[in-house]
Structure formats: structure tokens, C-alpha cells
Coordinates of C-alpha atoms in Angstrom, one line a residue:
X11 CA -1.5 162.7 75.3
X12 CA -0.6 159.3 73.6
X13 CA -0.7 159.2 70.3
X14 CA -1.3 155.9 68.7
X15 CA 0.3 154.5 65.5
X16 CA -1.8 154.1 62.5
X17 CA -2.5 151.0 60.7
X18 CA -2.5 150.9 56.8
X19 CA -5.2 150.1 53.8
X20 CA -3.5 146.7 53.4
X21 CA -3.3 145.9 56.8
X22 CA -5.1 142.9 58.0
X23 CA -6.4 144.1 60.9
X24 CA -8.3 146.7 59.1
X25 CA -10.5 143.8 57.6
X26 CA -11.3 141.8 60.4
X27 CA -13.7 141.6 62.4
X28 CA -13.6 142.9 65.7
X29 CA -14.2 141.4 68.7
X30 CA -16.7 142.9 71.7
X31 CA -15.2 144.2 74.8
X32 CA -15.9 142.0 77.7
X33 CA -13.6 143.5 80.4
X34 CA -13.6 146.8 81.6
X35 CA -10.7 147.3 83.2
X36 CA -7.6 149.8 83.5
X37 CA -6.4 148.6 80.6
X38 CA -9.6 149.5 78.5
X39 CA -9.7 153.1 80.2
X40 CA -5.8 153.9 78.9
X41 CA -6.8 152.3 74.8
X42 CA -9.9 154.4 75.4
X43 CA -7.9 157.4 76.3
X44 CA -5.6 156.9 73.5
X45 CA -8.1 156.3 70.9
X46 CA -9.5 160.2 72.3
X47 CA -6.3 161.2 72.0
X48 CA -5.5 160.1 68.5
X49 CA -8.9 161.6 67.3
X50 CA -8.3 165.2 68.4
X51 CA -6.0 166.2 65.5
X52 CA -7.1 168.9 63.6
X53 CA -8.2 166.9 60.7
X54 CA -9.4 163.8 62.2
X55 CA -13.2 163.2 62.3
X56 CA -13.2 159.5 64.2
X57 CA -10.6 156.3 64.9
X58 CA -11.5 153.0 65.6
X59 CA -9.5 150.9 67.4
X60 CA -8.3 148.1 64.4
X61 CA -7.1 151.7 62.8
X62 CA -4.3 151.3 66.0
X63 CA -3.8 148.1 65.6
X64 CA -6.5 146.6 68.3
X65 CA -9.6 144.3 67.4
X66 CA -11.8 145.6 69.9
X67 CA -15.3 147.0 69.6
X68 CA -14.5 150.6 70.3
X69 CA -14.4 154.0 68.6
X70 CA -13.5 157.2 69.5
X71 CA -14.9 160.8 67.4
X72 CA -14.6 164.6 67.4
X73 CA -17.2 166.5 65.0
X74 CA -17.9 169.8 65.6
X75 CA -16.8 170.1 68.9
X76 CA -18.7 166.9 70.3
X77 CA -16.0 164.8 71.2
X78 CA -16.0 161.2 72.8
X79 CA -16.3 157.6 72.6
X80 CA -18.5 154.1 72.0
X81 CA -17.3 150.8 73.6
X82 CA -19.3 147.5 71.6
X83 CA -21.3 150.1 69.8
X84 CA -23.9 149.6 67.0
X85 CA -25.8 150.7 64.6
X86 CA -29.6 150.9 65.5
X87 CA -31.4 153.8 63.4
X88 CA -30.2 154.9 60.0
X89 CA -32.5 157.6 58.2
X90 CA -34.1 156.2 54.7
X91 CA -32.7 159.9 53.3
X92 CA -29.0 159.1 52.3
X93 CA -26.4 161.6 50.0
X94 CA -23.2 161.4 48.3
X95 CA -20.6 163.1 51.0
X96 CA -17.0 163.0 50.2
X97 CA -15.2 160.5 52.3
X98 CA -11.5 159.6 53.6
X99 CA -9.9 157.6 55.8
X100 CA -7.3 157.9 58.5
X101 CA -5.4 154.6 57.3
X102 CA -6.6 155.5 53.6
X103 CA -4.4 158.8 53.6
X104 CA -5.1 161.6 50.4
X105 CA -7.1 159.8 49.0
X106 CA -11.0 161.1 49.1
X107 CA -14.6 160.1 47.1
X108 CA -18.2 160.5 47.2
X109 CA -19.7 157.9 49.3
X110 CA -23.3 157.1 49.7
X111 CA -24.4 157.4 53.2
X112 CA -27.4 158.0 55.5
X113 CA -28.0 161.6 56.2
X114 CA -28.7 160.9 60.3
X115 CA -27.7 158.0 62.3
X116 CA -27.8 156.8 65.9
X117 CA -25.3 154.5 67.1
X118 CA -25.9 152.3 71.0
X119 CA -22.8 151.1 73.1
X120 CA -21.7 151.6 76.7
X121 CA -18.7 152.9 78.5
X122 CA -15.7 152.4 80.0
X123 CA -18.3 151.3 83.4
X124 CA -20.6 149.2 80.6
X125 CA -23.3 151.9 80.9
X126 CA -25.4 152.1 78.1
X127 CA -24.9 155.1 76.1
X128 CA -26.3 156.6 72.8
X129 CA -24.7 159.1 70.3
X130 CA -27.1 160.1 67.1
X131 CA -26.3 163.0 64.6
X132 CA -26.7 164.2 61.5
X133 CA -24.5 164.7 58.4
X134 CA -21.2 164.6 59.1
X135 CA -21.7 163.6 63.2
X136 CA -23.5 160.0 61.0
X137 CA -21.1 159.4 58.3
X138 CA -18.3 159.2 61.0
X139 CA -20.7 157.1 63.2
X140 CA -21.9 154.6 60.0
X141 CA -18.1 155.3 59.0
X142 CA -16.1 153.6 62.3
X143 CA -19.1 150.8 63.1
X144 CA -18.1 149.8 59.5
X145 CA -14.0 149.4 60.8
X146 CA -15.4 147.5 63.7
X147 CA -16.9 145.0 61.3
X148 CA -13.7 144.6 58.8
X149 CA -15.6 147.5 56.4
X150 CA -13.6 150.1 54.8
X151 CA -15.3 153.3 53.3
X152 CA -13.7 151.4 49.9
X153 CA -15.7 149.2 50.0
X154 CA -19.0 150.7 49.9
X155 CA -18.1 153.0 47.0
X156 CA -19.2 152.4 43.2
X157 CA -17.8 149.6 41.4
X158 CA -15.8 152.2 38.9
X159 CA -14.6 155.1 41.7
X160 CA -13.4 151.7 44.0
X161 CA -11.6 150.9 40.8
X162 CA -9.9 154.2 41.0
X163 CA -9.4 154.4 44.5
X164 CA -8.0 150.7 44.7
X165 CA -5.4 151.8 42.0
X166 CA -4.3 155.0 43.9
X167 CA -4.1 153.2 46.9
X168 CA -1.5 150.9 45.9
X169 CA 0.8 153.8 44.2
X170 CA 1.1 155.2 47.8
X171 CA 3.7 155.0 49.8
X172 CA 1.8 154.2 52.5
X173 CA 0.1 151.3 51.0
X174 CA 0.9 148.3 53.2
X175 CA 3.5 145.8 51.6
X176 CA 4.1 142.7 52.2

């Protein structure tokens, strides 16, 4: 199992856009592999690859026992029926708010062959999905939050210790 290094809120990386994969190669399998690996902490709902430090297209998840992965993935249904779930972030540590988001969600990509694949869910299974395609185009869950509880989250984030200094 390789374990991955997290990236930071601060971080650059995390607010970039990232770029598709266009080679599907060895190399691709192992940050695949890696990006699985990193998810399957108790804990962990999904990682996308800027969160390791990599600004690929790609995002791995594990909710409720459905565990795997999207290479170039995005977003091509969203349900009109959103809700207020609480949300965190891997390279936002502690720090958890209510984030408007759409109740089901189905997400397009391909694989480590560049076969088309598909993963759709609801509730939690489509916050993660809405919740990684947003890493993959230089969106935290911070940002989508109201302008006050962003206010209060920005402020936390810099008291951590964790908080990425320059």
C-alpha cells in the first residue's frame, strides 16, 4: 500500500487547474493505485490527485463500500434537488460546514485502458463525486460555502497548524 502525502489549504496546487490525462501508461496505473490506496482510510470519503501533489485529471473514492476510481472525469448530470450536507476536506483537516450540494450526481471518465466509465450516486456517493471534480478544476469545498461560514472557515484555517506557510 503506498500512502501518498497530502497537500495543504494554501497549497497552490490545490487551486489549479488540472490537466487531462493523455497517457496511459505504467506510470498512470501506480498514481492510480496510490490515489486507491490513500482513499481507503477509515475516514476518508474521496482524493483527488492535486490533494497528492499531481495536476492530473483523476480521482479516486470509497463510500459505502463502493470503492474505485475516474481518470479525466466530469460532471454530466446533477439532480435540480440539492441540501445542506456537512462537508470536510482531506487537505482542510477539523475543519467541517454545511455545504449546498446536489442530492444525486453522475460523473463520466475512463480508465487506466481509456475505457469509458460512469459512476452516479446519491447523497453522500454525489457530494464526494461534485466534491473531487471541483479539486480537479482548482475548487475547494471553501469556496462554494456562504459568504459568512467561508468567513469563519477561512479564519480557522489559517490558525491551523497545518495551514500552508509561506
Amino acid at each position: 500500500m503506498a500512502m501518498r502525502e497530502l497537500r495543504y489549504f494554501g497549497d497552490p496546487i490545490l487551486k489549479s487547474v488540472c490537466d487531462p490525462v493523455t497517457v496511459f501508461d505504467e506510470k498512470l496505473e501506480t498514481l492510480v493505485r496510490d490515489l486507491v490506496d490513500s482513499v481507503k482510510p477509515a475516514g476518508r470519503a474521496g482524493l483527488a490527485a492535486p490533494q497528492i501533489g499531481v495536476g492530473l485529471r483523476i480521482f479516486s473514492y470509497d463510500v459505502a463500500g463502493l470503492t474505485g476510481y475516474v481518470v479525466n472525469p466530469e460532471i454530466v448530470e446533477l439532480s435540480e434537488e440539492t441540501h445542506e450536507i456537512d462537508e470536510g476536506c482531506l487537505s482542510v483537516p477539523e475543519l467541517w460546514f454545511p455545504t449546498k450540494r446536489a442530492k444525486h450526481a453522475k460523473v463520466r471518465g475512463v480508465d487506466i485502458r481509456n475505457e469509458p466509465i460512469e459512476v452516479e450516486g446519491e447523497d453522500v456517493l454525489a457530494q464526494c463525486l461534485q466534491h473531487e471534480t471541483d479539486h480537479l478544476d482548482g475548487v475547494l469545498y471553501l469556496d462554494r460555502l456562504t459568504p459568512e461560514r467561508k468567513k469563519t472557515a477561512l479564519r480557522a484555517a489559517r490558525d491551523k497548524d497545518w495551514f500552508w506557510k509561506r
